[in-house]
Short mmCIF file of C-alpha atoms and ligand atoms in Angstrom, two decimals:
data_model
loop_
_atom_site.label_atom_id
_atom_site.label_comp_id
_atom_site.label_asym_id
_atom_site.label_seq_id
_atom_site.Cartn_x
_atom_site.Cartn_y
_atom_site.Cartn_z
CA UNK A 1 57.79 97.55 88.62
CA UNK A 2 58.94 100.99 87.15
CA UNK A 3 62.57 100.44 85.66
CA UNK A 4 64.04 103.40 88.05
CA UNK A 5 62.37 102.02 90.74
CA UNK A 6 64.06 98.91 90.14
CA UNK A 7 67.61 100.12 89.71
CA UNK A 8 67.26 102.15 92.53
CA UNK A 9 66.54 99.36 95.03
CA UNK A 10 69.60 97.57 93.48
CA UNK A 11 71.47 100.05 95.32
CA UNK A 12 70.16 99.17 98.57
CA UNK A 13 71.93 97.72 101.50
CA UNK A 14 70.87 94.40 102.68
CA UNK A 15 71.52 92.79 105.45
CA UNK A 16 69.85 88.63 105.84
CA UNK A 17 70.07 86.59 108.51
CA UNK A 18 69.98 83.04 107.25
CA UNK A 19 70.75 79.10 108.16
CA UNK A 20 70.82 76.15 105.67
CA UNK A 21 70.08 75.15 102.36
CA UNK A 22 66.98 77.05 101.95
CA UNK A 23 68.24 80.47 102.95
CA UNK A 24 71.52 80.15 100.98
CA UNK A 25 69.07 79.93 97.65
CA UNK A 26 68.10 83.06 98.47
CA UNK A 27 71.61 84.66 99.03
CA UNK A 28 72.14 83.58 96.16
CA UNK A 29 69.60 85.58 94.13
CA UNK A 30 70.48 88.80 96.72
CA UNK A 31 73.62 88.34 96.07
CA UNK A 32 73.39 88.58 91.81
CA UNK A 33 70.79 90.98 92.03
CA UNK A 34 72.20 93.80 94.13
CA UNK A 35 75.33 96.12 93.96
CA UNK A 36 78.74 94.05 95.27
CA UNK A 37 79.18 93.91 98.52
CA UNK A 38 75.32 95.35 99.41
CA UNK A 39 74.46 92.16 100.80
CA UNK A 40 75.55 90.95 104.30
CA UNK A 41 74.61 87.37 105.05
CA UNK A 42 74.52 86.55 109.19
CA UNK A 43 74.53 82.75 109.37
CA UNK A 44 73.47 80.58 112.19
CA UNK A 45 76.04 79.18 114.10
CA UNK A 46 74.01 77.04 116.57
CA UNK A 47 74.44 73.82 114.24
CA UNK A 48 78.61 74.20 114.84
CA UNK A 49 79.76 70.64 116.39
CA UNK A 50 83.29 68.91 116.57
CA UNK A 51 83.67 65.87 114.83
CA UNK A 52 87.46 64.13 114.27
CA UNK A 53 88.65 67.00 115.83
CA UNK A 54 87.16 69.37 113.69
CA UNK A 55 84.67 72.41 113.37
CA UNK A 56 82.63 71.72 111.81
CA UNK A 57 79.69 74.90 110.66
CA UNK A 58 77.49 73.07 108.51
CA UNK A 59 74.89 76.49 107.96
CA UNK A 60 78.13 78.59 106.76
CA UNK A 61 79.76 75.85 104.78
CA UNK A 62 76.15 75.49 102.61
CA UNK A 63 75.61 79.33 102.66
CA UNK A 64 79.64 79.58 101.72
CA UNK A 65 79.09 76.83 98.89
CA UNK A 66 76.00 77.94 97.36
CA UNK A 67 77.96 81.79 97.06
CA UNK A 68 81.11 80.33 95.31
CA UNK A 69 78.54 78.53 93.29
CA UNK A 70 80.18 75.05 94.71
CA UNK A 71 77.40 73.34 96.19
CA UNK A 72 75.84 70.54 95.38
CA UNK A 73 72.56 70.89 94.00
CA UNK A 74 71.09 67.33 94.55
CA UNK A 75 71.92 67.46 98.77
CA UNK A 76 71.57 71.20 98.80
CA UNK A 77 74.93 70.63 101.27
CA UNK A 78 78.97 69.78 100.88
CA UNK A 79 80.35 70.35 97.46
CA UNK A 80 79.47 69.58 93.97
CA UNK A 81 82.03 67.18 92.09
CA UNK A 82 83.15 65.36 95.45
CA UNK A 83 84.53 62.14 96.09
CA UNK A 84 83.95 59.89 99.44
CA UNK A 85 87.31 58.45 99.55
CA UNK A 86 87.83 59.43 102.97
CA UNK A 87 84.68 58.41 104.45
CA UNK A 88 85.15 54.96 102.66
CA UNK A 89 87.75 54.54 105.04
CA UNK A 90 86.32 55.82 107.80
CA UNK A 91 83.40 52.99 107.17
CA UNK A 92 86.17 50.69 107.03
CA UNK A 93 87.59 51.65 109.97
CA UNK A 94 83.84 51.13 111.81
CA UNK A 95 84.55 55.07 113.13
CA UNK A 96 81.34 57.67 112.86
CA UNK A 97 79.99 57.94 109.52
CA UNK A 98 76.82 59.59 110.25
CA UNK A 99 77.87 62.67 109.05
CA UNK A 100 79.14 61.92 105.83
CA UNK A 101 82.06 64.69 104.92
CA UNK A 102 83.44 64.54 101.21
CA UNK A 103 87.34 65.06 99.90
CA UNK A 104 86.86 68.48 99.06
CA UNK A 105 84.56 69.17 101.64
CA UNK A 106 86.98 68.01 104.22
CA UNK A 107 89.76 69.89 103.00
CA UNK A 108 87.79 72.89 104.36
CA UNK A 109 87.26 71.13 107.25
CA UNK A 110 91.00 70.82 108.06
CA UNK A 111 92.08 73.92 106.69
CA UNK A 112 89.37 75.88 108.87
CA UNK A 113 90.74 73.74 112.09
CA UNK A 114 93.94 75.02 111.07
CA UNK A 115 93.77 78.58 111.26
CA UNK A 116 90.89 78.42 114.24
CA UNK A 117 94.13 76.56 116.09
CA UNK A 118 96.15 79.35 115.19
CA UNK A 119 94.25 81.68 117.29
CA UNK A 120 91.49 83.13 114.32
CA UNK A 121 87.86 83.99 114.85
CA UNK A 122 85.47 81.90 112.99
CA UNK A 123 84.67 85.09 111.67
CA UNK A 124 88.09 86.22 110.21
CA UNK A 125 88.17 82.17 108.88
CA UNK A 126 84.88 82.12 107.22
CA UNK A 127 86.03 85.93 105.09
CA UNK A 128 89.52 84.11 104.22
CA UNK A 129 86.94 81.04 102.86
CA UNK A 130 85.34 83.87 100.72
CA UNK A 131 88.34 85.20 99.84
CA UNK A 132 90.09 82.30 98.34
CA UNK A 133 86.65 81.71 96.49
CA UNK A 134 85.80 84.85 94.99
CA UNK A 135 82.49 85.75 96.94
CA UNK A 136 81.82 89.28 96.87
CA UNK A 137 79.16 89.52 99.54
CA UNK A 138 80.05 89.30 103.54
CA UNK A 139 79.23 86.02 105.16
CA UNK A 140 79.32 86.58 108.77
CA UNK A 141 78.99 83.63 111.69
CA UNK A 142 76.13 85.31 113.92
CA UNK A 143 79.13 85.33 116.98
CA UNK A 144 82.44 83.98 117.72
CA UNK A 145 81.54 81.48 120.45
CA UNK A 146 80.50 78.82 121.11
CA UNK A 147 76.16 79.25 120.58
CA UNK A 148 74.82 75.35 120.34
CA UNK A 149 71.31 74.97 119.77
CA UNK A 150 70.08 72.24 121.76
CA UNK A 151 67.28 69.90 121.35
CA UNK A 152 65.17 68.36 124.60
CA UNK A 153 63.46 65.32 123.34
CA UNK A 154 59.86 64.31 124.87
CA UNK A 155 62.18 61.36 127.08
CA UNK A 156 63.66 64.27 128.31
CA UNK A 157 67.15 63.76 126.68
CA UNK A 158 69.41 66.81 125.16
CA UNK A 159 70.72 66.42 121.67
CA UNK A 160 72.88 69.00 119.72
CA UNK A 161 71.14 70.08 116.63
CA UNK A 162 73.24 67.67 114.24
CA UNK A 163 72.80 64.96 116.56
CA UNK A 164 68.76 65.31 115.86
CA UNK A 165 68.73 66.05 112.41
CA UNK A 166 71.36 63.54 110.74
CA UNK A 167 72.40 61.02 113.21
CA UNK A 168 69.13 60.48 114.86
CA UNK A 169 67.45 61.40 111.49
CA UNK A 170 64.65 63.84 113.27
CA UNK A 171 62.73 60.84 114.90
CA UNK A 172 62.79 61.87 118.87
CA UNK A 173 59.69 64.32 119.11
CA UNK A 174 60.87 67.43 120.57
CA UNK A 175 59.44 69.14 124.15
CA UNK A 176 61.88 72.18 123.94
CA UNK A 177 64.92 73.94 122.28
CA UNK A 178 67.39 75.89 123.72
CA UNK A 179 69.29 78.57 121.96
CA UNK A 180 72.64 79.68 122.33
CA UNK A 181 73.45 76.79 124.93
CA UNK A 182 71.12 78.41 127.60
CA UNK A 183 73.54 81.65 127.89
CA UNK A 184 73.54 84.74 127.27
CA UNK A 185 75.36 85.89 124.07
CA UNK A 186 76.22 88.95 122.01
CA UNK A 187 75.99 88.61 118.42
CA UNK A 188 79.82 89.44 117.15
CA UNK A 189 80.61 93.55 116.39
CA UNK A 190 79.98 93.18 112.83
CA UNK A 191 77.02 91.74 112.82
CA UNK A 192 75.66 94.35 114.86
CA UNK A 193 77.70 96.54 112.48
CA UNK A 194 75.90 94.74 109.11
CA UNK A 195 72.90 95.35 110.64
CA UNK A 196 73.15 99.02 111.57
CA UNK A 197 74.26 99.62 108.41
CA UNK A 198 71.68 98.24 106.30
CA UNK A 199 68.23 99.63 104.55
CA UNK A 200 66.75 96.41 104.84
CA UNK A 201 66.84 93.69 106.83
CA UNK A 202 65.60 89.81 105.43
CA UNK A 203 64.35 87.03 106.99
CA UNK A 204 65.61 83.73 104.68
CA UNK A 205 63.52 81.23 103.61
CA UNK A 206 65.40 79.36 106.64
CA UNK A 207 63.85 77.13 109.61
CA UNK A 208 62.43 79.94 112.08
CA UNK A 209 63.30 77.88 115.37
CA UNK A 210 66.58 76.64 114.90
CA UNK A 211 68.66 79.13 112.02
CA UNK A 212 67.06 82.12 112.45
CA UNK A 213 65.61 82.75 116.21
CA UNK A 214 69.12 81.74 117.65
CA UNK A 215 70.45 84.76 115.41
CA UNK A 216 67.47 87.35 116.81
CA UNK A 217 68.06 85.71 120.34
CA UNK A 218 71.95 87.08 120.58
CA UNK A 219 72.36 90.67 122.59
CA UNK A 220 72.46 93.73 120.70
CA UNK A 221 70.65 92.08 117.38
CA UNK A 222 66.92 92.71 118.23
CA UNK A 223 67.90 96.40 119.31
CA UNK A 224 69.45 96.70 116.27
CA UNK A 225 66.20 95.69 114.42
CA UNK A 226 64.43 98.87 115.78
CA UNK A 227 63.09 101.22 112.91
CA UNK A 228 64.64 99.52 110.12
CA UNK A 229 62.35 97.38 107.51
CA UNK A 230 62.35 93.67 108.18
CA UNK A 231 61.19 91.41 105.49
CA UNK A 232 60.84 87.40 105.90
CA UNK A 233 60.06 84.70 103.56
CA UNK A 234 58.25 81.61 104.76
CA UNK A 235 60.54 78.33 104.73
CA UNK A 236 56.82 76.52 105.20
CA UNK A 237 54.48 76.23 102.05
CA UNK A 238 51.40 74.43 102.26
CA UNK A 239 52.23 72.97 105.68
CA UNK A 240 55.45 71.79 105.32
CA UNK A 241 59.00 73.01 104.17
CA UNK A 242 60.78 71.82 101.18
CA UNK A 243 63.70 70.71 103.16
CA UNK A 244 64.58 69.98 107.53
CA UNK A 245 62.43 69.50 110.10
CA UNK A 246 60.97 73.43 110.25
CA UNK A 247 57.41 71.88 109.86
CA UNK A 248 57.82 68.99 112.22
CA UNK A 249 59.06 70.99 114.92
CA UNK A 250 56.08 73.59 114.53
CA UNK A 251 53.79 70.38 115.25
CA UNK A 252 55.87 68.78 118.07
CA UNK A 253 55.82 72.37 119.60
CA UNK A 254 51.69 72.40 119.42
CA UNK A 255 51.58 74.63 116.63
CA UNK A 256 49.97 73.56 113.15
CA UNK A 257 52.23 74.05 110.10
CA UNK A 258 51.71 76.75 107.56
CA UNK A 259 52.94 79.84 106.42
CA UNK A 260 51.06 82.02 108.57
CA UNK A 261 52.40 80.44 112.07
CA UNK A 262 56.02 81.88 110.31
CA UNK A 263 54.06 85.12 110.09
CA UNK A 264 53.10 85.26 113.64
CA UNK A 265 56.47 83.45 114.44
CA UNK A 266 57.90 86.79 113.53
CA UNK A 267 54.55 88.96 113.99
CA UNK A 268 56.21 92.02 116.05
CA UNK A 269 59.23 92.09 113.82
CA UNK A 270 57.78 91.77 110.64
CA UNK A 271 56.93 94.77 108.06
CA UNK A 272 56.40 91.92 104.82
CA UNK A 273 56.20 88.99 104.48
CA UNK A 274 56.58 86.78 101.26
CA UNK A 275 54.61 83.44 101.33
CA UNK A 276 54.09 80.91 98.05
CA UNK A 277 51.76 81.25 95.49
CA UNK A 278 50.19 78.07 96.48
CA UNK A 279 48.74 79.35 99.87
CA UNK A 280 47.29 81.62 98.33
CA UNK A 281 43.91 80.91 99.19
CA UNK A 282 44.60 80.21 102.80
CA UNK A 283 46.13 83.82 102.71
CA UNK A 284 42.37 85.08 102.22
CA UNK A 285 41.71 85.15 105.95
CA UNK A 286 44.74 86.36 107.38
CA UNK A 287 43.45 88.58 110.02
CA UNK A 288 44.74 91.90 108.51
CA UNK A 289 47.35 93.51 110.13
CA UNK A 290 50.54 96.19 109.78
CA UNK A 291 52.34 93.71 107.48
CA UNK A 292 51.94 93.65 103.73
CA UNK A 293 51.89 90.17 102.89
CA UNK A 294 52.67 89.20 99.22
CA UNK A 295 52.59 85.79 97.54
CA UNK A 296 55.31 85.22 95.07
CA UNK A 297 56.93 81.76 94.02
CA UNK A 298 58.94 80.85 96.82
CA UNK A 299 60.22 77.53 95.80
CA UNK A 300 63.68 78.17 93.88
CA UNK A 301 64.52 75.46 91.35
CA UNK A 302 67.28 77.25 89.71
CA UNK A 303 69.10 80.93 89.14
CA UNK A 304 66.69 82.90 87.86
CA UNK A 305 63.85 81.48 90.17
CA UNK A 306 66.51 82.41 93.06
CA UNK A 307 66.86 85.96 91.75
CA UNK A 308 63.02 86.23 90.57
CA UNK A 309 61.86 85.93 94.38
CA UNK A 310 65.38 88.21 95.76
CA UNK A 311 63.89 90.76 93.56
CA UNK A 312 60.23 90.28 94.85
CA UNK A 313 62.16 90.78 98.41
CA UNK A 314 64.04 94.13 97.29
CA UNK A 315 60.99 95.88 95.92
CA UNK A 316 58.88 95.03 98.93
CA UNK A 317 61.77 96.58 101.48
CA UNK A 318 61.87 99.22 98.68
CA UNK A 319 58.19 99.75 98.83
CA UNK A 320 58.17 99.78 102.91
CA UNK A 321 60.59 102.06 102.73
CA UNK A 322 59.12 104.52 100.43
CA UNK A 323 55.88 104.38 102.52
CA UNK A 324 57.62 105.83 105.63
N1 FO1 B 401 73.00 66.49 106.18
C1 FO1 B 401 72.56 65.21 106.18
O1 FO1 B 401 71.34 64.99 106.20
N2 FO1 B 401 73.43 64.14 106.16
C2 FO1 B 401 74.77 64.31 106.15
O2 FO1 B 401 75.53 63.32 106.15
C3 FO1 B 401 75.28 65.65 106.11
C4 FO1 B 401 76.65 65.91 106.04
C5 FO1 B 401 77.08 67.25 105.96
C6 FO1 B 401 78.43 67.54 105.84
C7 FO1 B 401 78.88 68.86 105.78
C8 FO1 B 401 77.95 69.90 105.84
O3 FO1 B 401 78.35 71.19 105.78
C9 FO1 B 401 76.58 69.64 105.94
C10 FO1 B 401 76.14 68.30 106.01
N3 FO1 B 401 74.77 68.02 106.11
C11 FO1 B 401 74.34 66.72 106.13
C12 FO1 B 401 73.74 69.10 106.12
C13 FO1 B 401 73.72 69.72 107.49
O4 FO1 B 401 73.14 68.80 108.37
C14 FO1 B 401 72.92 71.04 107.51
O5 FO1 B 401 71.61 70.82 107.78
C15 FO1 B 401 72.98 71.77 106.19
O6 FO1 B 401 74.31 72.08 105.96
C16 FO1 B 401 72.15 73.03 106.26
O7 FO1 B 401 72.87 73.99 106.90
#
């Protein structure tokens, strides 16, 4: 890419809508790659549950960690350098354990219940979180309330998202899913804001069904969408996705895994679309269509495979948006 052209699109606003561990490795490259404060993450909040007594928002704690450069890199989730003291205890105690919180991780916990109890948005808790960390970039909960994502099993049984993917471990096959507990909601002011503002809009590298359509499925976000360039990267590579149940959940729904159901997951958004190297071939007979699909390596090991593919997502906005 021609060096101005690439120092211009540093310059560009971004504004990605994200959930877990997957997503936050690409914040992570967005984040070192473009101007401070140009990148606005909007994190899923349908995973939020209360356990002890606590809030727990296990999409913006990983998003949150992997910013401040504190997460750990074997789980992808909860901090590096922790100890399990507490949850020792817990054990000992025969209480939940399921979901297994660390020292440091549960300092957060508490400290987030705190100020919540003292009357402050999750959204004014989560940029005092990136305050006392040092991240430079906004991290915004998709909306203030209450949003769970729900899970119907085949037996016909609801389960909150964490209840299905750690305590139950994924096994109940899923009939359906229902966003934003089965209301309507509006995504908060400045996420509508974030996305107003921005040149380009990305799709992470996050599960489609459960982190990223509950964000697209609060009021005011889809309008918001209209005329600006939206960009996605597919969580699935050859048929199934490096980490959580994104590929499962495309085959319990009747849908066969693979980069190009993402595609037409997000068909009538979508003006690129970044898939891995590796399905390449299966690329070949795409049906062609308004979106310019590129392959790129989507799987991020480290830092400069994290900002190698946030670069490969800058010049394609950059590139879309040249083109209009
Ligand atoms: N995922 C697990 O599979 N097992 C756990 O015990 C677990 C604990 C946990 C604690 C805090 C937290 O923020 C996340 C945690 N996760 C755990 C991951 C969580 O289920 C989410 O999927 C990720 O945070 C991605 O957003």
């Amino acid at each position: 890419m021609i060096p101005e052209f690439m120092e211009a699109s540093k310059y560009l606003k971004v504004t990605a809508l994200a959930g877990g561990v997957g997503g936050a490795k690409l914040l992570v490259g967005l984040d070192k790659v473009l101007q401070p404060g140009h990148l606005s993450a909007v994190v899923n909040t349908g995973d939020d549950f209360s356990h002890f007594g606590l809030h727990i928002s296990p999409d913006l704690d990983s998003v949150c960690y992997a910013l401040a450069g504190l997460a750990d890199s074997v789980h992808g989730w909860g901090r590096k350098d922790e100890s399990w003291q507490v949850l020792e205890e817990i054990r000992r105690f025969g209480a939940p354990d399921w979901f297994a919180l660390g020292d440091r991780d549960l300092a957060w916990h508490l400290e987030r219940q705190r100020l919540l109890s003292e009357g402050k948005t999750l959204t004014e808790v989560t940029a005092h979180f990136c305050e006392v960390f040092g991240i430079q970039s906004r991290v915004l909960p998709m909306c203030d309330e209450p949003a769970p994502t729900l899970i119907k099993t085949k037996e016909g049984e609801w389960l909150a998202f964490q209840d299905y993917f750690v305590r139950l471990k994924c096994q109940p096959e899923i009939a359906d899913i229902a966003l934003l507990g089965n209301r309507e909601i509006a995504a908060s002011d400045l996420v509508i804001e974030a996305m107003l503002e921005a040149d380009l809009i990305v799709l992470a590298p996050s599960n489609p069904w459960v982190s990223i359509d509950p964000i697209l499925a609060l009021r005011g976000v889809r309008n918001s969408l209209q005329g600006k360039p939206v960009v996605a990267v597919s969580p699935i590579i050859q048929g199934s996705a490096l980490k959580g149940p994104a590929a499962k959940m495309f085959a319990d729904l009747g849908i066969h895994p693979s980069s190009e159901a993402v595609r037409q997951h997000y068909e009538e958004l979508l003006d690129g679309f970044i898939f891995d190297d590796l399905d390449l071939p299966d690329a070949e007979n795409w049906q062609s269509s308004a979106i310019i699909n590129q392959s790129f390596q989507t799987i991020m090991k480290n830092d400069e495979d994290k900002i190698a593919l946030a670069e490969a997502v800058i010049s394609l906005g950059a590139r879309i948006l040249q083109g209009r």
